[in-house]
Tab-separated table of N, CA and C in Angstrom:
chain	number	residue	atom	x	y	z
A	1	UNK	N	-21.214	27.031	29.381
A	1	UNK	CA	-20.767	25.817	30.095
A	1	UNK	C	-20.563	26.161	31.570
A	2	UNK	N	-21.294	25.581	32.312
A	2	UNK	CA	-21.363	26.075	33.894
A	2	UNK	C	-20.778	24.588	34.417
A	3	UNK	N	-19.262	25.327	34.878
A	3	UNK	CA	-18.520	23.991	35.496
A	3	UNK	C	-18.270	24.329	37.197
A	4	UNK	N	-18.762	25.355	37.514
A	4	UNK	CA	-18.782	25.640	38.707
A	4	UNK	C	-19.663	26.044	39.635
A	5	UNK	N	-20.321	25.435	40.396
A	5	UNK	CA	-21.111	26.034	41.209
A	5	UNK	C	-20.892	26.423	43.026
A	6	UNK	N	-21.436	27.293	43.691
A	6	UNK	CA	-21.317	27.494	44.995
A	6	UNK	C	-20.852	26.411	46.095
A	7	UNK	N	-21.752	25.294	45.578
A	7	UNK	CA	-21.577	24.111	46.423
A	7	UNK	C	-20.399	23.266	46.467
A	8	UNK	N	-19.535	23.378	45.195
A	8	UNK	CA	-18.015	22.933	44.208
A	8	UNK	C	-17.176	24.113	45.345
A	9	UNK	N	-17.033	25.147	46.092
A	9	UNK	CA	-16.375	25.606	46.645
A	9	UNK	C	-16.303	25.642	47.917
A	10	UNK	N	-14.994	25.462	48.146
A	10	UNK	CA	-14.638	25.442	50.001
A	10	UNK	C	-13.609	26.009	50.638
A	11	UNK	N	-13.730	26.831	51.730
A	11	UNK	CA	-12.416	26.967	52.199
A	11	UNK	C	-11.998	26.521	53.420
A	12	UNK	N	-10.894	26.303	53.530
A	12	UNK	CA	-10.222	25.690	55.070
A	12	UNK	C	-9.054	26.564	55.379
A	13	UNK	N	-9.067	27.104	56.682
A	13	UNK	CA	-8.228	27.535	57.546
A	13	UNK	C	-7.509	27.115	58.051
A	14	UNK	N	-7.155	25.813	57.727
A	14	UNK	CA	-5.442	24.848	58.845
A	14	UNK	C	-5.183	24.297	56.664
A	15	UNK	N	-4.551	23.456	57.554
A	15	UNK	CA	-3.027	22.885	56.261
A	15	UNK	C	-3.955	21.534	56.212
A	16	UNK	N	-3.762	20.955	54.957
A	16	UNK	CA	-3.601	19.388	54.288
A	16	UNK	C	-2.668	18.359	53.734
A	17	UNK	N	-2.857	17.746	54.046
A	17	UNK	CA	-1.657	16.395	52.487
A	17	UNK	C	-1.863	16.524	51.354
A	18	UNK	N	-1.143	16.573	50.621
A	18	UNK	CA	-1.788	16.340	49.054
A	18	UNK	C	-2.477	15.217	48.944
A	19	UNK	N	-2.279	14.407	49.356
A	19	UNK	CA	-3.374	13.162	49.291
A	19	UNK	C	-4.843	13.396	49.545
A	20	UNK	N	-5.335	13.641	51.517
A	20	UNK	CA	-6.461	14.421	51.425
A	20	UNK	C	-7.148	15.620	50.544
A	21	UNK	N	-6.225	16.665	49.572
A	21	UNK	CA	-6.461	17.029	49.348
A	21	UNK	C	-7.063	17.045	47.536
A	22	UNK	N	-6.271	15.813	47.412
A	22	UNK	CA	-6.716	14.929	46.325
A	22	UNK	C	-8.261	14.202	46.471
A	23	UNK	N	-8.319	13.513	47.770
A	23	UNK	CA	-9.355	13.389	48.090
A	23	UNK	C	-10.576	14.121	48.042
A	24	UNK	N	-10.447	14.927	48.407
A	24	UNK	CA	-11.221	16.432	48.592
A	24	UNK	C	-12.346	16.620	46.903
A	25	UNK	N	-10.990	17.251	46.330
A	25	UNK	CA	-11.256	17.496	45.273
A	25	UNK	C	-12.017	16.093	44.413
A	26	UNK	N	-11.904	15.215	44.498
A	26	UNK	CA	-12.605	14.348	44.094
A	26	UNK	C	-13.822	14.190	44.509
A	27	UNK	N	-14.024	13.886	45.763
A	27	UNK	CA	-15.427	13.804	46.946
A	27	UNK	C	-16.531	14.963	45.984
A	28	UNK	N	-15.742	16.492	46.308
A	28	UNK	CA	-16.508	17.622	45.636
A	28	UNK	C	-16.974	17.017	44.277
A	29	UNK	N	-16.032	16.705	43.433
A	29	UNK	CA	-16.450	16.283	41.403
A	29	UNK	C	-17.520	15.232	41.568
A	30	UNK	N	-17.321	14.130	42.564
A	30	UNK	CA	-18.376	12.727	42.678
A	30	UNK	C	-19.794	13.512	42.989
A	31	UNK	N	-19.478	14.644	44.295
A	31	UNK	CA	-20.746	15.064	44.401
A	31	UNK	C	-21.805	15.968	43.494
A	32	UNK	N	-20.845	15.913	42.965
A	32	UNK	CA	-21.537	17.072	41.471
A	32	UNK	C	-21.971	16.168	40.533
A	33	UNK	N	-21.559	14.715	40.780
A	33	UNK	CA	-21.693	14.026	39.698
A	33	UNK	C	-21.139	14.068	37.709
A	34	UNK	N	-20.182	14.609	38.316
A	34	UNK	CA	-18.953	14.916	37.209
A	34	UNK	C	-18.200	13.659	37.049
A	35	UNK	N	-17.525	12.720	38.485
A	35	UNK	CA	-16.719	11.874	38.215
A	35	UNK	C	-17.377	10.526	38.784
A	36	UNK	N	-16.583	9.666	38.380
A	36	UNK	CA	-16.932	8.038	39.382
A	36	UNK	C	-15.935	8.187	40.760
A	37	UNK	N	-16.025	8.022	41.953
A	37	UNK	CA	-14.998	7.908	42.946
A	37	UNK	C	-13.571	7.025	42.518
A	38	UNK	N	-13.298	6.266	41.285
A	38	UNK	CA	-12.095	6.407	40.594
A	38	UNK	C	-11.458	7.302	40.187
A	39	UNK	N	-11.605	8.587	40.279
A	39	UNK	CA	-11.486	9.540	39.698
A	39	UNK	C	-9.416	9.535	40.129
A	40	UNK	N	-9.793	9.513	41.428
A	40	UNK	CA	-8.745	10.353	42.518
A	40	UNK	C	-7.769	9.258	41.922
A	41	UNK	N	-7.450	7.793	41.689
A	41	UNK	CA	-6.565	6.875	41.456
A	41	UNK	C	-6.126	7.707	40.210
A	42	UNK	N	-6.750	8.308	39.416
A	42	UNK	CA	-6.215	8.670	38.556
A	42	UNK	C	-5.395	10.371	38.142
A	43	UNK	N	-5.813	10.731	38.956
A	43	UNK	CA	-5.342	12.060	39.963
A	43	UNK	C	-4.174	11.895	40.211
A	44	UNK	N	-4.140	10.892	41.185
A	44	UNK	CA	-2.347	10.203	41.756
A	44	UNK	C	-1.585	10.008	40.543
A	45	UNK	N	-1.744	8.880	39.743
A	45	UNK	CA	-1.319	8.532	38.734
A	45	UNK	C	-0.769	10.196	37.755
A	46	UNK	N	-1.578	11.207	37.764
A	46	UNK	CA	-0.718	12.365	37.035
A	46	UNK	C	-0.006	12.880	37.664
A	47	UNK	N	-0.378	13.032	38.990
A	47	UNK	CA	0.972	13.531	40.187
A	47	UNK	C	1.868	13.091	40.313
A	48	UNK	N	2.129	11.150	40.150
A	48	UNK	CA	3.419	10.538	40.133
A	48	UNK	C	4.214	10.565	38.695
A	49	UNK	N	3.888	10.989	37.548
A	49	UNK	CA	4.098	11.306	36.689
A	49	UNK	C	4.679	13.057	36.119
A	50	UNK	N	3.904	13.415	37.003
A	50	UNK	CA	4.416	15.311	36.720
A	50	UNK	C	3.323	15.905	37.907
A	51	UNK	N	3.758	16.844	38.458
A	51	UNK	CA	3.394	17.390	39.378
A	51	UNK	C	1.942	18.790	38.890
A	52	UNK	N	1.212	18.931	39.160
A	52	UNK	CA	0.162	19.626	38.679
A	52	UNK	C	0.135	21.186	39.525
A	53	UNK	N	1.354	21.248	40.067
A	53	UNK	CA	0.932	22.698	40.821
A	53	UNK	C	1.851	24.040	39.454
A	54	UNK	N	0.853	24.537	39.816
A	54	UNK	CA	1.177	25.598	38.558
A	54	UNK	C	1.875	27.238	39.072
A	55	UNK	N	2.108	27.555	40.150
A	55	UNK	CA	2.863	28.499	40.536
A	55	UNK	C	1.907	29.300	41.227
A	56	UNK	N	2.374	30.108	41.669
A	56	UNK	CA	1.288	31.304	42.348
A	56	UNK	C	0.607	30.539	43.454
A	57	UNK	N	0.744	29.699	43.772
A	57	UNK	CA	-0.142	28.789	44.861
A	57	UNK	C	-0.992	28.231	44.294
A	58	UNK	N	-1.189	27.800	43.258
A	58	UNK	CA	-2.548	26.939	42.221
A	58	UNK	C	-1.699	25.248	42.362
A	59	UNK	N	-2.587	24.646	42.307
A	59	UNK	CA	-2.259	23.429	41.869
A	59	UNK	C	-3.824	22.734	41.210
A	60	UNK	N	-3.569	22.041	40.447
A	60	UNK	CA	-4.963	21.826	39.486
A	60	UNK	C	-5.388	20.640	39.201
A	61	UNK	N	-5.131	19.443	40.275
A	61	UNK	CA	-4.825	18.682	39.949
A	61	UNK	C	-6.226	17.704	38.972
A	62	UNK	N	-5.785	16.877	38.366
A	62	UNK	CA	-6.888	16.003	36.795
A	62	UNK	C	-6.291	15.171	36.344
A	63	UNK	N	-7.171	14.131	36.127
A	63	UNK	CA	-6.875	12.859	36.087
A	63	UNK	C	-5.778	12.356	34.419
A	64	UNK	N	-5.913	11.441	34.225
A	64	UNK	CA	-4.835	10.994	33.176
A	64	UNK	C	-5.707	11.073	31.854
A	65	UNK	N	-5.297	10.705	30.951
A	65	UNK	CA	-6.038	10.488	29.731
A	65	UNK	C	-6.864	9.607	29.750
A	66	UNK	N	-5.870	8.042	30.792
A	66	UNK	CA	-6.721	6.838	30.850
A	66	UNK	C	-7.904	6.918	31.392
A	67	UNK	N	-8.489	8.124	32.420
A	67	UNK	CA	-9.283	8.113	33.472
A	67	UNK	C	-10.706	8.864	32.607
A	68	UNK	N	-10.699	9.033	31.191
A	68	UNK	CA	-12.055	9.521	30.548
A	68	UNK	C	-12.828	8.945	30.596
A	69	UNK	N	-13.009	7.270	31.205
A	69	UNK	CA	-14.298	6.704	31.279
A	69	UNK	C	-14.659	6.852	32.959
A	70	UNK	N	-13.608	7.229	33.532
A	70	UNK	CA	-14.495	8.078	34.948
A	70	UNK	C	-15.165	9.340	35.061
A	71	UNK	N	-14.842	9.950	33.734
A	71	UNK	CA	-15.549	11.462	33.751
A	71	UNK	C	-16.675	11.364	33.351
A	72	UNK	N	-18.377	11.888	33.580
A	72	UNK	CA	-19.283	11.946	33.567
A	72	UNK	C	-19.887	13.258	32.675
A	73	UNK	N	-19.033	14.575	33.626
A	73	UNK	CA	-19.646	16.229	32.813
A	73	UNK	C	-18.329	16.599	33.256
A	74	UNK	N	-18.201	17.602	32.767
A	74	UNK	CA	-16.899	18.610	32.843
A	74	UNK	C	-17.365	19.485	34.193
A	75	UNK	N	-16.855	19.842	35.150
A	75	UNK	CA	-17.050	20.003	36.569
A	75	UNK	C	-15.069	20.565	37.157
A	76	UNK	N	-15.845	21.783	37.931
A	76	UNK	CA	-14.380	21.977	38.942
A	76	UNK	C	-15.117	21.716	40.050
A	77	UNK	N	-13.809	21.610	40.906
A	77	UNK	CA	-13.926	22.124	42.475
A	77	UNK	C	-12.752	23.078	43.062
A	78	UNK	N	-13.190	23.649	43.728
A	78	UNK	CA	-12.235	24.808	44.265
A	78	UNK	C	-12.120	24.585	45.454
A	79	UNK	N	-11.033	24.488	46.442
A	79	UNK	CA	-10.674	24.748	47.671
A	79	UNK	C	-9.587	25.514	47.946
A	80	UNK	N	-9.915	26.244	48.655
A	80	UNK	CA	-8.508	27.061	49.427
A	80	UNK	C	-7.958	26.356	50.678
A	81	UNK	N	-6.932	26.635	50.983
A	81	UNK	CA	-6.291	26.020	52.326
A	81	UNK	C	-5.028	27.100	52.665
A	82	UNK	N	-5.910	28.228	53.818
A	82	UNK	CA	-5.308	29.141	54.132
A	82	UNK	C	-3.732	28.156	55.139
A	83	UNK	N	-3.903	27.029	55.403
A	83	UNK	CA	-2.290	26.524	55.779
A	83	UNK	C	-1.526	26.152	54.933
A	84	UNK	N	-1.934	26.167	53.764
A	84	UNK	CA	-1.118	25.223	52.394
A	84	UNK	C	-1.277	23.852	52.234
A	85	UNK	N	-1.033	23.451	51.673
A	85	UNK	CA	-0.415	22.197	50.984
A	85	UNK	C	0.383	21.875	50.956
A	86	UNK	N	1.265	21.099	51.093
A	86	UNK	CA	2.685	20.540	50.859
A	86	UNK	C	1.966	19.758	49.313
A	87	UNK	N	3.197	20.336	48.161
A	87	UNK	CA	2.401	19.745	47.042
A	87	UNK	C	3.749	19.668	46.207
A	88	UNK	N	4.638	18.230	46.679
A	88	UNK	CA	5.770	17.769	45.900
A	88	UNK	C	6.980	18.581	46.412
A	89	UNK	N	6.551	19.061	47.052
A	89	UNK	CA	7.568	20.575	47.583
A	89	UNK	C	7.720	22.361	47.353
A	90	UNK	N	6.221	22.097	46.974
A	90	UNK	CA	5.255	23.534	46.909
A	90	UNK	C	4.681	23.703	47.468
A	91	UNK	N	4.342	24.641	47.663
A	91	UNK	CA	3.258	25.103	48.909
A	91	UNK	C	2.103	25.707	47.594
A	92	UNK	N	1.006	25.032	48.141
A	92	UNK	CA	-0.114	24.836	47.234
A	92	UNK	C	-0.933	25.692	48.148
A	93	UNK	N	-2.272	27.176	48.016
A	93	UNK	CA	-3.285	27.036	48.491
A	93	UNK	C	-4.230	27.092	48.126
A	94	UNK	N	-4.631	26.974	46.474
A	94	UNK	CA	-5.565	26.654	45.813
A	94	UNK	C	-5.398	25.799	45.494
A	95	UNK	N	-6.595	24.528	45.600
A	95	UNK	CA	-6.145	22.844	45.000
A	95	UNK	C	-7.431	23.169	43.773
A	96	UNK	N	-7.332	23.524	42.841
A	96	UNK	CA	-8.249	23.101	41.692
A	96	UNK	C	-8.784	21.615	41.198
A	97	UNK	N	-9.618	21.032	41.263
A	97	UNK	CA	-9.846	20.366	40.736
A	97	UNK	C	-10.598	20.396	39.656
A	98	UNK	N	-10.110	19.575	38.033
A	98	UNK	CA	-10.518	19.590	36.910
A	98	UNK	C	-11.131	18.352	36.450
A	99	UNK	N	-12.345	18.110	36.001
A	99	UNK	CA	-12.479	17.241	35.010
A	99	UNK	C	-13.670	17.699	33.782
A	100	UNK	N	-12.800	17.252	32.940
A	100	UNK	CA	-12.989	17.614	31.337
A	100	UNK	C	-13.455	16.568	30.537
A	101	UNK	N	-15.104	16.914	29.815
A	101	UNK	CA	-15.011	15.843	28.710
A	101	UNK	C	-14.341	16.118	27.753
A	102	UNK	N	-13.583	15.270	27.123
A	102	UNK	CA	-13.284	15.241	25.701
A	102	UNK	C	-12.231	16.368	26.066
A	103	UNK	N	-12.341	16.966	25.189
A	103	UNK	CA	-11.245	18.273	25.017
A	103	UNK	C	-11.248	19.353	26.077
A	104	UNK	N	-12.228	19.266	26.776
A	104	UNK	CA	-13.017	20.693	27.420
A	104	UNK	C	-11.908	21.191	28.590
A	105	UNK	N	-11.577	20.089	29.054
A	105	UNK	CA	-10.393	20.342	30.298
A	105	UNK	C	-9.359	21.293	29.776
A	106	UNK	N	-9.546	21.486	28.650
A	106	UNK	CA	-8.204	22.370	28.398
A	106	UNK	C	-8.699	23.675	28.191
A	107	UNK	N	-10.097	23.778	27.781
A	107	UNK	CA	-10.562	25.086	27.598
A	107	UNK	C	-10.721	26.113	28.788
A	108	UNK	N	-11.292	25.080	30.110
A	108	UNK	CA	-11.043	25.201	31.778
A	108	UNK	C	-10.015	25.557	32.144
A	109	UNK	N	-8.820	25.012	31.872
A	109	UNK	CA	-7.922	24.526	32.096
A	109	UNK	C	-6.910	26.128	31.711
A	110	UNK	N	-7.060	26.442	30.611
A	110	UNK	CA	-6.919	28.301	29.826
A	110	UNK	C	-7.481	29.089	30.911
A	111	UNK	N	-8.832	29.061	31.254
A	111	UNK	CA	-9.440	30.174	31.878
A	111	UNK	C	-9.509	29.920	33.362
A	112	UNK	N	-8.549	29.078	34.287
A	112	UNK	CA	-8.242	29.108	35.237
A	112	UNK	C	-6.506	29.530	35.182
A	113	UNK	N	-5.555	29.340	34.088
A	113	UNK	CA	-4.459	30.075	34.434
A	113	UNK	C	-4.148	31.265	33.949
A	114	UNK	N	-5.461	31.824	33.542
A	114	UNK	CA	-5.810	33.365	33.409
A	114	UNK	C	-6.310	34.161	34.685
A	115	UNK	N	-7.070	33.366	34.595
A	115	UNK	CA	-7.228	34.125	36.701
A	115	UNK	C	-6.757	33.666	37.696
A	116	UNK	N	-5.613	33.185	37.706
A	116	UNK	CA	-3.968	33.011	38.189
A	116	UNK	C	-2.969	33.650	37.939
A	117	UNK	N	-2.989	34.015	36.740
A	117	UNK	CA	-1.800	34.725	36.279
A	117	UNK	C	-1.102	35.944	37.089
A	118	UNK	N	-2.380	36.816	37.469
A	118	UNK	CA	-2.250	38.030	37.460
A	118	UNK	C	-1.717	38.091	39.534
A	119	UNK	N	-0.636	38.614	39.756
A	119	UNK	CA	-0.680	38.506	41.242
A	119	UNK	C	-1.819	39.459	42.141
A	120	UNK	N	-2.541	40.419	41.389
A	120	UNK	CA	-3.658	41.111	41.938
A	120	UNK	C	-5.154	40.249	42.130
A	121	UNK	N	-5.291	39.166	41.358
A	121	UNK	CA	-6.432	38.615	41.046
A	121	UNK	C	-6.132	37.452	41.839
A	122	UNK	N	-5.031	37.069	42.169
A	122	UNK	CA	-4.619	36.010	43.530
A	122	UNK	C	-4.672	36.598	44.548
A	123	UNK	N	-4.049	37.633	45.279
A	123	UNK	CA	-4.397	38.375	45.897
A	123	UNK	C	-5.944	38.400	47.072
A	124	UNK	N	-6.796	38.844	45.462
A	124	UNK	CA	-8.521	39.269	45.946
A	124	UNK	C	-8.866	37.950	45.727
A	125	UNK	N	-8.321	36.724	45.278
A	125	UNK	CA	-9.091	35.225	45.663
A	125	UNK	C	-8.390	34.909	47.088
A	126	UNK	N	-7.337	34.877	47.316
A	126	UNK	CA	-6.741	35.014	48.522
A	126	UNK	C	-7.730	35.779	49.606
A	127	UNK	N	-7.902	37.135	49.583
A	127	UNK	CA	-8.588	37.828	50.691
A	127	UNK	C	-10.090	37.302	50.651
A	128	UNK	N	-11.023	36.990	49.981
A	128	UNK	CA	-11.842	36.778	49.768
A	128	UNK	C	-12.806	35.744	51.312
A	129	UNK	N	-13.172	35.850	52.101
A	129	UNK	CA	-13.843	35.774	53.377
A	129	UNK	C	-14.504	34.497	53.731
A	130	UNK	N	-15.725	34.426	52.258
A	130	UNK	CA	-15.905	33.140	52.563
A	130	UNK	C	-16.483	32.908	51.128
A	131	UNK	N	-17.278	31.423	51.246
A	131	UNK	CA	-17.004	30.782	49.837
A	131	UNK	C	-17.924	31.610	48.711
A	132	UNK	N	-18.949	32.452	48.932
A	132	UNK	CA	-19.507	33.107	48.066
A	132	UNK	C	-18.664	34.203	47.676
A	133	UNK	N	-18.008	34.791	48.372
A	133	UNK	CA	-17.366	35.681	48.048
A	133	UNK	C	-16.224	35.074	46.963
A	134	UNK	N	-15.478	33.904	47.336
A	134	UNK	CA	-14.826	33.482	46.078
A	134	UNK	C	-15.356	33.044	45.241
A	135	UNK	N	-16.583	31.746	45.497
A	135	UNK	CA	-17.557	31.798	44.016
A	135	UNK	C	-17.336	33.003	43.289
A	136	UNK	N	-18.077	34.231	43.520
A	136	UNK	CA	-18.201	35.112	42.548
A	136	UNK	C	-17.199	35.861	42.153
A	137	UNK	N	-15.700	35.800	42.628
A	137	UNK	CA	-14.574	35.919	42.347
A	137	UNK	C	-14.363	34.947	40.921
A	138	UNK	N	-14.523	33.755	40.966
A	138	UNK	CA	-14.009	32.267	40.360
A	138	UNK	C	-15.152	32.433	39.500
A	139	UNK	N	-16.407	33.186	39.195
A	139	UNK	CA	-17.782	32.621	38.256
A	139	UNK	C	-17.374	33.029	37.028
A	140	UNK	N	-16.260	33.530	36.470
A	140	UNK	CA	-16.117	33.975	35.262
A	140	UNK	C	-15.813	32.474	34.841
A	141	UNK	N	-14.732	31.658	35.357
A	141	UNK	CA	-14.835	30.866	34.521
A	141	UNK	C	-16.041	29.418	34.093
A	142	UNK	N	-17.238	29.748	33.812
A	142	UNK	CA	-18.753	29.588	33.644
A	142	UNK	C	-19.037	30.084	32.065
A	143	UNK	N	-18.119	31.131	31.805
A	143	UNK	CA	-18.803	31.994	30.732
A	143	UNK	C	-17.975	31.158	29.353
A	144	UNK	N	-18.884	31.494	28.129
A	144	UNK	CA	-18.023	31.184	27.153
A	144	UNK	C	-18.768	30.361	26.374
């Protein structure tokens, strides 16, 4: 299952909103043709409900349950934002974006807070230069 490709990754050197950065991550999934540009309404909708940042600087954010007839293929996007995020009152600098058919978001969803977990493997996604270099940091989760 290849939910990630080169073009799904970006990095930025200044700071965002969580909003733009909601944006973002959506723009990337539409362009992959993973989501409908409804996607992001439904993005918000899990953020005003529970906050999606997961510690370590990850935040992951994915749409609601209601939002499965905007999902198309199961698809990430990755951005870094070497200024952060303001994300509910976290400082976010990985914004993950997830969308999952059916069940799959959760299988993604496992093998992105596995290569989070570890503060060495944040770290070398952290140092990582430019977006190929994190692609192939991030391509494990592809396998499976």
């Amino acid at each position: 299952m290849s939910v990630l490709t080169l073009g799904q990754v970006r990095i930025h050197p200044g700071s965002a909103t969580q909003e733009a950065a909601l944006q973002e991550a959506t723009d990337i999934l539409v362009a992959a043709g993973a989501v409908t540009p409804g996607y992001v309404d439904a993005m918000r909708q899990r953020e005003q409900t529970v906050s999606t940042f997961m510690g370590n600087g990850l935040a992951i954010p994915h749409g609601t349950n209601d939002a499965k007839d905007t999902i198309l293929a199961s698809a990430l996007s990755v951005v870094r934002y070497d200024g952060g995020v303001d994300w509910a009152g976290d400082e976010a600098n990985f914004v993950i974006g997830i969308a999952g058919v059916g069940d799959e978001h959760l299988e993604i969803l496992s093998r992105i807070a596995i290569l989070f977990s570890e503060e060495d493997d944040v770290a070398r996604l952290t140092a990582a230069q430019t977006p190929d270099e994190l692609y192939a940091l991030l391509s494990e989760v592809n396998e499976g």
